[in-house]
Amino acid sequence: MADLAARGETPEILFWVGCAGAFDDRYKRVTRAFVRILEHVGVNYAVLGMEESCTGDPAKRAGNEFLFQMQAMQNITTLNGYGIKKVVTACPHCFNTIKNEYPALGGEYEVIHHSTFLQQLINEGKVKAEGGESFKGRRITFHDSCYLGRANNIYEAPRAVLEVLDADLLEMKRCKTNGLCCGAGGAQMWKEPEPGKKDINVERAEEALATLDGDADVLLNLQGVESTAPVLPAGSNRGGSVIAVACPFCMTMMADGVKNKERESDVQVFDLAELIASAEGLNA
Amino acid sequence: MHFSFQNIIFLLVAVAGFGLFIWQAQKIRANILVGRDRDMSGNVNERLWKTLLVAFGQQKMFKRLTPAFLHLIVYVGFIVINIEVIEILIDGIFGTHRVLGFMGPLYSALTGTNEVLGALVILAVAAFWWRRNGSVVRRFTGPEMRAWPRMDANVILYIEVILMVALFMMNTADLKMHQLEGKDLPGAFPVSSLLTGLFPDSVTALHVLERVGWWAHIVGILLFLNYLPSSKHFHIIMAFPNVYFSRLMPQGQFSNVDSITHEVKAMMDPTYQVPTPPVSEGAEAAPTSFGAKDVNDLAWTNLLNAYSCTECGRCTSVCPANLTGKLLSPRKIIMDTRDRMEEKYNSPLIFNPNLYGKEAKHDPQEQLDKENHTLLRGYVTPEELWACTTCNACVEACPVNINPLESIIEMRRFLVLEESAAPNSLNVMFSNIENNGAPWAFSPSDRFNWADELYVTDKAGATA
């Protein structure tokens, strides 16, 4: 971004990478996939690089309002300094914070989550999900991120993105407004869970796996799932199923949950951007 | 119209009943106003629309169909029967009999609907009783649903049945009395006309039964009215203002702490002038602490929440922390808030049902010094607060738009900003953000490393 500014240019959009997108080895792959899509469609974009700092979301949710505001003011100063109008991010936590909590501190931007952005690219015909990996016949279930769904009412965009993949899309029992948290929000990502019977991500992974497997018995035994209609005949076609996510925290938690159930060989966790990039033939 | 001793007694009973209720309601109003102020200006249309959908229209109840249907019967029954209460009051004061009878067919429609709903209410209440006491609906259990909350729920159901039985006793006796005397009774009585066979053939006995039913019905209603302020059933009144004053912001948006904004701005810019709020006569000093330690540190809307809660537990039943066995129950946070308000400030006049709070206090393990006997620590433990994932499932689930998350965050703010009492791993996260600009211990100079592989595997683009 600094290079662009030195040339006197302002990008159309700023891609906010986020801490997970920058540092988490798994999520760096999502960042790269999304950048490839941006390059592929020829959007004029920039990233802040080393000038980006944590939005302050985990600090605020953990109650450290002071630290949050310090971070927010610093980032707002940077963004406003470059005259940024439009921000796209792959992290629902960054998205929520910049969109909803920065305006009160002087940061007014058009903030778009990458699921909505991808949906727009698909609607405009810029992304067709053709020429790459085919998802025909593969089962995909989408895990709603709380900070995308309940927090900001974005339920359709990620589903619309998945629809272009021509895969078998399945809904978990707890989805959309009733979705179950992956267990990492509210700064839980950085601490051990409180003592309990089970970790939240394991519960959620069990539900996702049971949905992909069509395993009504497992669904029946999940806590708080009241009605159970078998989604598919039990035990059919397990190979290469996907839990789709749109959030770095969900990615980590769901992947850990799948690992906990020793299912990482046949169920993979992918971000929407990775799936689209694969289908578009952009993943080298 | 004939005035009698009965009318004077009735007038006294009615005045006492309503007067007592108003007195209790005032106490609750005072409890709620102890909370911090919150700007509610503007958005009247949006708020009214929301109230119409969520409170009057029961919109959020219909996420669970069986209870929604049963609840709808009792709710509509409650509203229709209230029209009839107006008639009872007029009759009682002026010694008239079925004063609204002049409305003819309309009156028949009213009494007819009333009777059908009354019978359905008895069935619905029986189903509710079974759900609570016979079947195992998980959300009706839980550590916070101990002695008083359990009993309260059943007492409400019993009173509702008694009120309906009294209504049918009055109607049936009245109907049969008129039949025996060969007179017409205004109104339609589809249920009572089936019951006349059960009643005696003596006009005098029927007259007594009619009076007993009439008095039992209205005195029952007045007693119930005065039971409400001590009970979770107060939601039948408070649900409406609670929905009206509920949040309009996106659920993910947490409130901004303005006092901290001023401090941070002053730190970053020494020339920044902290605006001094206009000091009005007798106004209390600005809050001197961050977050919430006790009920008076919460916003008044959070306290209104506590009086709107009917302890249905839909919040707790969808809470990811709760359903994986952690200590957190959003319902308990709300119930604790109410218990603490009534312990610290006004308790309802007739009943003092804070059994849950008292039980906790009598436990020697839980003996807390006076300093710590507040909402936080005295009722709500830090362990509960730290189990929250801020996922908003509880907020989404509440049929009357209660927001337990706001209270949880306010108490977290107190723990962190006033006591520096966050779990150690969170303190590590805080210092990482402070020092590295990221919640993990990575160097800010590595922030762009993700792009390295991009150049290897993809065309080199001017991405920076």
XYZ file of C-alpha atoms in Angstrom:
748
model
C 0.000 0.000 0.000
C 2.817 2.344 0.891
C 4.308 1.719 -2.587
C 1.015 2.549 -4.242
C 0.626 5.674 -2.179
C 4.140 6.720 -3.139
C 3.022 6.505 -6.752
C 0.032 8.641 -5.878
C -2.479 5.867 -6.551
C -5.464 4.758 -4.514
C -6.630 1.172 -4.929
C -10.251 0.345 -5.614
C -10.308 -2.019 -2.672
C -8.124 -2.713 0.292
C -7.757 -6.390 1.115
C -7.554 -6.621 4.916
C -5.570 -9.796 5.475
C -6.032 -10.103 9.221
C -3.709 -11.702 11.762
C -4.765 -15.263 10.982
C -4.503 -14.670 7.255
C -1.009 -13.302 7.733
C 0.415 -15.645 10.355
C -1.558 -18.898 10.532
C 0.096 -21.395 8.203
C -3.188 -22.985 7.244
C -4.983 -19.702 6.682
C -2.131 -18.221 4.661
C -3.271 -20.654 1.981
C -6.683 -18.978 2.045
C -5.080 -15.556 1.764
C -3.122 -16.711 -1.264
C -6.176 -18.341 -2.828
C -8.133 -15.129 -2.426
C -5.291 -13.048 -3.860
C -5.150 -15.366 -6.882
C -8.852 -14.764 -7.424
C -8.306 -11.019 -7.144
C -5.459 -11.224 -9.666
C -7.504 -13.474 -11.917
C -10.413 -11.047 -12.182
C -8.095 -8.071 -12.388
C -9.369 -6.058 -9.472
C -7.306 -3.041 -8.512
C -6.448 -3.917 -4.924
C -3.792 -3.406 -2.306
C -2.828 -4.770 1.096
C -1.378 -2.862 4.025
C 1.345 -5.409 4.610
C 3.389 -4.578 7.666
C 1.294 -1.514 8.356
C -1.720 -3.663 9.211
C -2.335 -4.363 12.870
C -4.857 -6.446 14.814
C -8.311 -4.875 14.585
C -8.671 -5.313 18.342
C -11.584 -7.756 18.098
C -10.223 -10.319 20.585
C -9.299 -7.556 23.027
C -12.760 -6.016 22.889
C -14.577 -9.321 23.252
C -12.396 -10.231 26.199
C -13.354 -6.958 27.870
C -10.177 -4.983 27.188
C -11.853 -1.943 25.706
C -8.798 0.216 26.204
C -6.526 -2.006 24.134
C -9.250 -2.361 21.508
C -9.576 1.359 21.064
C -5.815 1.837 20.881
C -5.689 -0.700 18.052
C -8.747 0.741 16.352
C -7.461 4.317 16.399
C -4.104 3.209 15.035
C -5.699 1.272 12.171
C -8.182 4.042 11.424
C -5.330 6.524 11.200
C -3.545 4.251 8.714
C -6.636 3.604 6.591
C -7.775 7.212 6.568
C -4.224 8.306 5.760
C -4.399 6.305 2.534
C -7.903 7.469 1.742
C -9.316 3.953 1.823
C -13.031 3.752 1.017
C -13.644 0.052 0.521
C -12.286 -2.830 2.602
C -12.579 -6.545 1.792
C -11.582 -9.163 4.323
C -11.763 -12.934 4.639
C -12.097 -12.780 8.430
C -15.608 -12.275 9.860
C -14.116 -10.917 13.078
C -12.138 -8.235 11.260
C -15.184 -7.626 9.076
C -17.530 -7.159 12.035
C -15.149 -4.920 13.939
C -14.232 -2.619 11.056
C -17.804 -2.489 9.769
C -19.686 -2.046 13.033
C -17.292 -0.768 15.649
C -14.867 1.489 13.777
C -17.459 4.099 12.697
C -17.933 5.249 16.303
C -14.189 5.950 16.398
C -13.995 7.796 13.097
C -13.464 4.935 10.647
C -16.204 4.864 8.025
C -15.628 2.394 5.195
C -17.606 0.165 2.944
C -16.670 -3.186 4.423
C -17.285 -6.413 2.532
C -16.693 -9.958 3.647
C -15.021 -12.139 1.034
C -18.104 -14.367 0.789
C -20.174 -11.399 -0.369
C -17.329 -10.254 -2.610
C -17.071 -13.687 -4.221
C -20.818 -13.772 -4.680
C -20.623 -10.443 -6.496
C -17.844 -11.742 -8.764
C -19.963 -14.788 -9.565
C -23.041 -12.669 -10.232
C -21.025 -10.446 -12.551
C -19.799 -13.532 -14.400
C -16.166 -12.803 -13.551
C -15.831 -16.064 -11.671
C -17.398 -19.134 -13.254
C -15.808 -21.931 -11.251
C -14.865 -23.730 -14.445
C -11.659 -25.160 -15.784
C -10.297 -26.371 -12.502
C -11.160 -29.061 -10.029
C -14.663 -30.482 -10.367
C -16.725 -30.875 -7.228
C -19.445 -32.875 -8.917
C -20.852 -35.507 -6.590
C -18.821 -34.354 -3.594
C -20.586 -33.502 -0.393
C -20.103 -30.078 1.093
C -21.663 -28.726 4.247
C -21.251 -25.097 5.227
C -20.498 -24.146 8.810
C -21.938 -20.701 9.592
C -19.586 -18.324 11.342
C -21.370 -16.500 14.180
C -19.699 -13.237 13.269
C -20.886 -13.495 9.695
C -24.328 -14.977 10.356
C -26.003 -13.941 13.551
C -23.726 -10.946 14.040
C -24.248 -9.487 10.566
C -27.031 -11.460 8.911
C -24.928 -12.875 6.089
C -26.305 -16.338 5.419
C -26.983 -16.455 1.705
C -23.721 -15.172 0.227
C -21.537 -18.132 1.280
C -24.236 -20.564 0.157
C -24.550 -18.808 -3.185
C -20.789 -19.135 -3.616
C -20.925 -22.870 -2.907
C -23.775 -23.346 -5.348
C -21.562 -22.634 -8.371
C -19.423 -25.626 -7.435
C -21.983 -28.159 -8.623
C -21.486 -30.221 -5.480
C -23.999 -31.947 -3.182
C -24.692 -29.246 -0.639
C -25.987 -30.405 2.728
C -27.240 -28.328 5.631
C -26.448 -29.229 9.185
C -29.325 -29.412 11.661
C -28.060 -26.314 13.359
C -27.492 -23.826 10.592
C -28.103 -20.196 9.709
C -29.672 -18.365 12.687
C -29.521 -21.566 14.713
C -25.915 -22.316 13.815
C -23.611 -23.636 16.492
C -20.464 -21.692 17.297
C -17.128 -23.346 16.468
C -16.053 -22.457 19.989
C -13.392 -19.865 19.183
C -15.279 -16.561 19.217
C -15.191 -14.059 22.052
C -11.429 -14.524 22.475
C -11.817 -18.252 23.224
C -9.266 -18.811 20.441
C -6.491 -17.754 22.811
C -7.437 -19.692 25.916
C -8.244 -23.191 27.014
C -11.988 -23.846 27.201
C -13.590 -23.829 30.640
C -14.095 -27.260 32.155
C -17.057 -29.129 30.695
C -18.123 -32.415 29.155
C -16.816 -31.766 25.704
C -15.130 -29.133 23.601
C -17.470 -27.091 21.455
C -15.520 -27.728 18.255
C -15.793 -31.486 18.809
C -19.554 -31.224 19.186
C -19.739 -29.164 16.010
C -17.406 -31.462 14.088
C -19.528 -34.453 15.116
C -22.568 -32.705 13.730
C -20.816 -31.817 10.482
C -19.491 -35.357 10.033
C -22.853 -36.907 10.835
C -24.466 -34.623 8.273
C -21.931 -35.550 5.600
C -22.305 -39.251 6.479
C -26.084 -39.101 6.771
C -25.713 -40.627 10.201
C -29.023 -40.040 11.976
C -27.933 -41.865 15.139
C -25.112 -39.446 15.786
C -27.332 -36.476 15.049
C -29.844 -37.817 17.560
C -27.266 -37.903 20.316
C -25.991 -34.375 19.862
C -26.807 -31.964 22.642
C -29.622 -29.601 21.897
C -30.544 -30.965 18.471
C -34.235 -31.492 18.923
C -35.485 -32.894 15.659
C -33.685 -35.426 13.545
C -34.523 -36.406 10.042
C -31.834 -38.516 8.406
C -30.217 -36.437 5.722
C -28.931 -39.330 3.661
C -28.899 -43.108 3.930
C -26.318 -44.057 6.533
C -22.803 -44.953 5.550
C -23.054 -43.952 1.907
C -20.232 -42.293 -0.017
C -17.865 -40.832 2.508
C -14.964 -40.015 0.247
C -13.729 -36.494 -0.183
C -16.418 -34.666 1.735
C -15.822 -31.032 2.606
C -16.710 -28.836 5.543
C -16.743 -25.352 4.069
C -15.947 -22.408 6.304
C -15.628 -18.675 5.828
C -13.633 -17.755 8.920
C -10.075 -18.484 10.101
C -11.214 -19.422 13.607
C -13.853 -21.806 12.301
C -11.182 -23.273 10.033
C -8.880 -24.063 12.958
C -11.639 -25.337 15.213
C -13.328 -27.510 12.612
C -10.027 -28.953 11.418
C -9.131 -29.800 15.030
C -12.544 -31.359 15.530
C -12.205 -33.514 12.408
C -8.764 -34.572 13.609
C -10.188 -35.396 17.018
C -12.618 -37.767 15.295
C -9.748 -39.177 13.198
C -11.523 -38.331 9.986
C -8.935 -36.043 8.394
C -8.259 -38.679 5.732
C -11.700 -38.402 4.170
C -13.111 -35.055 5.304
C -11.351 -31.809 4.570
C -11.984 -28.303 5.803
C -11.744 -25.604 3.163
C -12.454 -21.926 2.996
C -14.814 -20.630 0.304
C -11.946 -18.823 -1.407
C -9.924 -22.052 -1.659
C -12.866 -23.924 -3.150
C -13.489 -21.223 -5.730
C -9.815 -20.911 -6.565
C -9.625 -24.702 -7.062
C -12.697 -24.790 -9.240
C -11.330 -21.919 -11.278
C -8.026 -23.710 -11.742
C -6.058 -21.088 -9.847
C -4.490 -23.211 -7.151
C -1.045 -24.147 -8.308
C -78.593 -1.700 38.769
C -78.862 -2.253 42.500
C -76.171 -1.167 44.894
C -75.535 -3.462 47.765
C -73.075 -4.388 50.435
C -71.452 -6.629 47.818
C -70.630 -3.654 45.584
C -68.894 -1.793 48.380
C -66.855 -4.870 49.264
C -66.011 -5.343 45.609
C -64.932 -1.741 45.206
C -62.645 -2.065 48.219
C -61.184 -5.343 46.954
C -60.610 -3.913 43.475
C -59.008 -0.717 44.741
C -56.807 -2.701 47.128
C -55.859 -5.141 44.362
C -54.919 -2.539 41.791
C -53.367 -0.238 44.387
C -51.135 -2.983 45.657
C -50.116 -3.844 42.129
C -49.241 -0.258 41.302
C -47.178 -0.052 44.461
C -45.255 -3.176 43.513
C -44.829 -1.997 39.937
C -43.358 1.263 41.243
C -40.765 -0.661 43.200
C -39.787 -2.596 40.113
C -39.636 0.598 38.090
C -37.291 2.056 40.702
C -35.120 -1.085 40.524
C -34.821 -0.779 36.759
C -34.015 2.931 36.891
C -31.026 2.184 39.094
C -29.258 1.146 35.878
C -27.064 3.413 33.810
C -28.722 5.674 31.298
C -28.909 4.699 27.654
C -29.856 6.884 24.737
C -33.128 5.684 23.228
C -33.920 8.662 21.004
C -35.206 8.228 17.473
C -36.169 5.058 15.634
C -39.702 5.074 17.038
C -41.190 3.503 13.921
C -38.591 0.761 13.787
C -39.157 0.025 17.466
C -42.935 -0.052 17.135
C -42.692 -2.378 14.150
C -40.423 -4.693 16.095
C -42.796 -4.663 19.068
C -45.678 -5.518 16.792
C -43.843 -8.478 15.250
C -41.919 -9.889 18.189
C -44.096 -9.048 21.193
C -47.655 -8.909 19.837
C -46.997 -11.218 16.896
C -44.964 -13.788 18.878
C -42.619 -13.998 15.894
C -39.665 -15.540 17.692
C -41.784 -18.054 19.590
C -42.414 -19.893 16.338
C -38.875 -21.183 16.149
C -40.247 -24.093 18.179
C -43.672 -25.038 16.966
C -45.217 -27.100 19.769
C -44.642 -24.643 22.608
C -45.407 -21.755 20.262
C -48.839 -23.176 19.514
C -49.627 -23.882 23.168
C -48.337 -20.468 24.179
C -50.437 -18.781 21.500
C -53.623 -20.269 22.986
C -52.819 -19.003 26.469
C -51.693 -15.629 25.080
C -54.812 -15.038 22.979
C -56.946 -16.371 25.843
C -55.297 -13.865 28.162
C -56.047 -10.964 25.836
C -59.682 -11.923 25.151
C -60.421 -12.690 28.787
C -59.166 -9.233 29.670
C -62.074 -7.731 27.729
C -64.376 -9.727 29.931
C -62.589 -8.477 33.039
C -63.700 -4.972 32.089
C -67.283 -6.191 32.216
C -66.709 -7.865 35.570
C -65.316 -4.640 36.978
C -68.313 -2.612 35.792
C -70.754 -5.230 37.040
C -68.963 -5.427 40.365
C -68.910 -1.731 41.005
C -72.367 -0.793 39.738
C -74.251 -3.953 40.621
C -75.165 -4.624 36.998
C -75.280 -8.078 35.463
C -73.479 -8.765 32.177
C -73.488 -5.083 31.343
C -71.961 -5.617 27.897
C -74.906 -7.870 26.985
C -76.535 -5.013 25.069
C -74.014 -5.602 22.282
C -76.057 -8.605 21.168
C -74.306 -10.763 18.548
C -70.973 -9.104 19.301
C -71.371 -10.069 22.935
C -72.195 -13.614 21.935
C -69.058 -13.692 19.831
C -67.047 -12.432 22.793
C -68.407 -14.898 25.360
C -68.327 -17.731 22.829
C -64.686 -17.089 21.925
C -63.928 -16.733 25.585
C -65.427 -20.098 26.438
C -63.655 -21.950 23.632
C -60.364 -20.300 24.496
C -60.934 -21.022 28.182
C -61.300 -24.727 27.451
C -58.252 -24.675 25.176
C -56.267 -22.833 27.841
C -56.989 -25.665 30.295
C -55.730 -28.169 27.727
C -52.666 -26.063 26.911
C -51.868 -25.608 30.588
C -52.159 -29.372 31.094
C -49.702 -29.876 28.240
C -47.372 -27.263 29.731
C -47.602 -29.007 33.095
C -46.686 -32.304 31.472
C -43.768 -30.752 29.621
C -42.421 -29.362 32.876
C -43.121 -32.229 35.238
C -43.654 -35.350 33.197
C -41.532 -35.242 30.104
C -37.862 -34.382 30.145
C -37.439 -31.078 28.351
C -33.815 -30.370 29.118
C -34.163 -26.614 29.246
C -36.588 -26.768 32.180
C -33.867 -28.273 34.300
C -30.463 -26.935 35.195
C -28.867 -25.730 38.409
C -30.594 -22.349 38.331
C -34.035 -23.973 38.097
C -34.156 -24.888 41.770
C -36.847 -24.613 44.440
C -38.505 -21.296 43.741
C -38.241 -21.109 39.937
C -39.627 -24.663 39.686
C -42.490 -23.950 42.056
C -43.222 -20.586 40.472
C -43.697 -22.199 37.068
C -46.201 -24.694 38.450
C -48.033 -22.152 40.635
C -48.712 -20.081 37.529
C -50.177 -23.096 35.757
C -52.382 -23.989 38.749
C -53.679 -20.423 39.066
C -54.503 -20.335 35.373
C -56.553 -23.522 35.710
C -58.353 -22.203 38.804
C -59.241 -18.994 36.963
C -60.650 -20.928 34.036
C -62.597 -23.304 36.277
C -64.095 -20.311 38.104
C -65.073 -18.795 34.767
C -66.904 -21.957 33.717
C -68.534 -22.291 37.140
C -69.877 -18.764 36.864
C -71.091 -19.155 33.288
C -72.646 -22.575 33.737
C -74.505 -21.632 36.920
C -75.706 -18.397 35.350
C -76.846 -20.207 32.222
C -78.722 -22.933 34.092
C -80.295 -20.424 36.475
C -81.674 -18.472 33.543
C -82.862 -21.660 31.851
C -84.756 -22.764 34.998
C -86.317 -19.325 35.336
C -87.231 -19.398 31.632
C -85.253 -16.234 30.937
C -82.782 -15.410 28.198
C -79.125 -14.926 29.098
C -77.168 -12.670 26.741
C -74.099 -14.291 25.178
C -73.149 -17.661 23.770
C -71.838 -20.475 25.977
C -70.626 -23.375 23.826
C -68.695 -25.025 26.663
C -70.860 -24.162 29.653
C -73.989 -25.450 27.917
C -72.338 -28.881 27.922
C -71.729 -28.650 31.656
C -75.214 -27.678 32.895
C -76.063 -31.315 33.630
C -73.382 -31.383 36.306
C -74.985 -28.531 38.228
C -77.875 -28.729 40.795
C -81.457 -27.904 39.817
C -82.053 -25.421 42.640
C -82.109 -21.759 41.620
C -80.822 -20.715 45.039
C -77.907 -23.133 44.849
C -77.144 -21.989 41.314
C -77.205 -18.391 42.432
C -74.662 -19.181 45.132
C -72.510 -21.099 42.672
C -72.664 -18.242 40.180
C -71.574 -15.777 42.867
C -68.788 -18.083 44.075
C -67.540 -18.467 40.491
C -67.780 -14.744 39.848
C -65.923 -13.794 43.026
C -63.337 -16.548 42.636
C -62.650 -15.422 39.091
C -62.148 -11.734 39.822
C -60.413 -12.162 43.183
C -58.225 -14.791 41.530
C -57.321 -12.326 38.802
C -56.487 -9.633 41.340
C -54.376 -12.046 43.373
C -52.631 -13.219 40.232
C -51.993 -9.605 39.285
C -50.241 -9.131 42.597
C -48.387 -12.381 42.309
C -46.871 -11.303 38.975
C -44.265 -8.844 40.278
C -42.694 -11.615 42.359
C -42.841 -14.104 39.538
C -41.285 -14.896 36.202
C -44.815 -14.476 34.880
C -44.294 -10.710 34.980
C -43.128 -11.210 31.392
C -46.748 -10.902 30.265
C -46.400 -7.183 30.945
C -42.705 -6.494 30.573
C -42.216 -8.357 27.302
C -43.737 -5.406 25.462
C -41.510 -2.577 26.736
C -38.558 -4.944 26.651
C -38.964 -5.614 22.956
C -39.594 -1.928 22.282
C -36.339 -0.968 23.991
C -34.283 -3.834 22.582
C -31.155 -3.287 20.517
C -31.422 -2.149 16.915
C -27.701 -2.439 16.132
C -26.257 -5.494 14.378
C -25.833 -8.248 16.948
C -22.096 -8.305 16.391
C -21.669 -4.673 17.342
C -20.551 -4.219 20.928
C -21.126 -0.926 22.649
C -18.444 1.724 22.554
C -17.117 3.011 25.881
C -16.997 6.747 25.288
C -14.987 7.584 28.385
C -12.203 5.342 27.081
C -12.443 6.956 23.645
C -11.679 10.320 25.224
C -8.697 8.898 27.082
C -7.284 7.196 24.009
C -7.757 10.304 21.885
C -6.091 12.446 24.511
C -3.163 10.001 24.585
C -2.706 10.072 20.834
C -3.217 13.779 20.475
C -2.192 16.009 23.392
C -4.249 18.870 22.019
C -7.459 16.821 22.241
C -10.006 18.380 24.549
C -12.159 15.952 26.462
C -15.681 17.336 26.156
C -17.158 18.098 29.550
C -20.712 16.849 29.772
C -23.232 19.466 30.875
C -23.607 19.083 34.625
C -27.219 19.384 35.586
C -28.405 20.129 39.084
C -28.369 17.079 41.309
C -27.039 14.823 38.576
C -24.870 11.970 39.683
C -21.208 12.032 38.838
C -20.148 10.214 35.679
C -19.517 6.507 36.215
C -16.140 6.137 37.810
C -15.627 2.482 37.019
C -15.454 0.575 33.758
C -17.777 -2.321 33.107
C -20.210 -3.805 35.591
C -19.565 -5.183 39.037
C -23.078 -4.855 40.346
C -26.542 -4.342 38.936
C -26.356 -0.559 39.096
C -23.372 -0.650 36.711
C -25.515 -2.227 34.006
C -27.705 -0.213 31.636
C -31.344 0.077 32.663
C -32.274 -1.948 29.602
C -30.236 -4.860 30.966
C -32.256 -4.594 34.182
C -35.507 -4.405 32.218
C -34.341 -7.644 30.569
C -34.285 -9.338 33.961
C -37.928 -8.482 34.616
C -38.976 -9.704 31.172
C -37.454 -13.149 31.510
C -39.867 -16.026 31.881
C -37.059 -18.514 32.460
C -37.987 -20.578 29.413
C -34.325 -21.428 28.911
C -34.273 -21.176 25.141
C -31.100 -19.109 25.506
C -29.384 -21.708 27.632
C -30.505 -24.582 25.423
C -28.712 -23.104 22.406
C -25.649 -21.826 24.272
C -22.625 -23.732 22.928
C -20.852 -23.400 26.257
C -23.823 -24.693 28.219
C -24.598 -27.613 25.978
C -21.040 -28.836 26.128
C -21.232 -28.882 29.905
C -19.644 -25.584 30.875
C -20.907 -23.563 33.804
C -22.337 -20.692 31.748
C -26.111 -20.413 31.438
C -27.370 -17.158 29.908
C -30.680 -17.651 31.721
C -28.879 -17.774 35.053
C -27.130 -14.461 34.325
C -30.538 -12.847 33.800
C -32.112 -14.539 36.839
C -29.138 -13.534 38.987
C -29.549 -9.936 37.865
C -33.147 -9.921 39.062
C -32.338 -11.653 42.330
C -29.515 -9.243 43.030
C -31.694 -6.193 42.260
C -34.313 -7.408 44.687
C -31.748 -8.150 47.328
C -29.954 -4.834 47.032
C -32.895 -2.564 46.285
C -36.639 -3.198 46.397
C -38.090 -6.584 46.981
C -41.649 -7.254 45.836
C -44.144 -6.720 48.623
C -45.869 -10.025 49.107
C -43.381 -12.687 48.253
C -39.666 -12.756 48.703
C -38.748 -15.590 46.465
C -35.000 -15.122 46.084
C -34.420 -18.701 47.073
C -31.810 -19.220 44.450
C -29.633 -16.391 45.716
C -30.203 -17.310 49.353
C -29.322 -20.946 48.844
C -26.046 -19.904 47.340
C -25.294 -17.597 50.226
C -25.952 -20.185 52.908
C -23.465 -22.544 51.371
C -20.363 -22.223 53.597
C -18.139 -22.772 50.567
C -19.729 -19.736 49.019
C -19.453 -17.461 52.024
C -18.354 -14.221 50.533
C -17.179 -11.119 52.261
C -19.279 -8.028 51.943
C -16.985 -6.445 49.404
C -17.451 -9.311 46.964
C -21.134 -9.774 47.544
C -22.226 -8.131 44.307
C -23.730 -9.401 41.075
C -20.243 -10.312 39.926
C -18.762 -12.937 42.260
C -21.743 -12.901 44.656
C -23.968 -14.417 41.969
C -22.083 -14.719 38.703
C -18.648 -16.303 38.763
C -15.810 -15.320 36.423
C -15.749 -18.923 35.196
C -19.238 -18.487 33.758
C -18.264 -15.240 32.070
C -15.085 -16.612 30.490
C -16.957 -19.548 28.986
C -18.924 -17.258 26.640
C -18.004 -17.374 22.946
C -20.052 -14.212 22.221
C -21.808 -16.189 19.486
C -25.158 -14.417 20.020
C -27.131 -17.681 19.988
C -28.818 -16.717 23.275
C -29.722 -13.297 21.906
C -31.156 -14.859 18.753
C -33.131 -17.427 20.718
C -34.890 -15.162 23.221
C -38.551 -14.713 22.265
C -38.653 -11.310 23.982
C -35.278 -9.956 22.800
C -33.387 -10.256 26.058
C -29.649 -9.758 25.564
C -27.592 -11.724 28.108
C -24.440 -11.061 26.072
C -24.410 -7.347 26.897
C -24.360 -8.083 30.606
C -21.647 -10.716 30.167
C -19.416 -8.284 28.275
C -19.953 -5.530 30.837
C -18.839 -7.884 33.599
C -15.835 -9.020 31.537
C -14.926 -5.361 31.134
C -14.978 -4.941 34.890
C -12.790 -8.009 35.405
C -10.224 -6.839 32.862
C -10.201 -3.063 33.217
C -10.753 -2.731 36.956
C -9.279 -5.887 38.387
C -6.868 -7.090 35.684
C -8.387 -10.473 36.425
C -8.428 -12.039 32.974
C -7.241 -15.642 32.601
C -3.512 -15.664 32.131
C -3.646 -16.856 28.534
C -5.799 -13.855 27.662
C -3.275 -11.544 29.307
C -0.655 -13.093 27.046
C -2.919 -12.370 24.083
C -3.338 -8.754 25.238
C 0.382 -8.194 25.478
C 0.917 -9.812 22.089
C -1.495 -7.334 20.563
C 0.167 -4.498 22.418
C 3.689 -5.482 21.420
C 3.285 -7.188 18.045
C -0.031 -5.889 16.723
C -1.290 -9.456 16.572
C -2.879 -11.743 19.156
C -0.181 -14.333 18.492
C 3.474 -13.957 19.271
C 4.613 -13.201 15.759
C 6.819 -10.380 14.674
C 5.030 -7.622 12.757
C 7.826 -7.803 10.192
C 6.606 -11.306 9.245
C 3.169 -10.022 8.352
C 3.782 -10.161 4.645
C 5.427 -13.582 4.553
C 2.280 -15.188 3.193
C 3.032 -13.564 -0.141
C 6.431 -15.272 -0.507
C 4.983 -18.527 -1.768
C 2.519 -16.658 -3.913
C 5.322 -15.324 -6.075
C 6.814 -18.781 -6.408
C 3.609 -20.418 -7.519
C 1.860 -17.582 -9.289
C 2.706 -14.812 -11.678
C 4.470 -11.958 -9.972
C 1.949 -9.192 -9.492
C 2.184 -5.773 -8.000
C 0.351 -6.795 -4.879
C 1.945 -4.365 -2.522
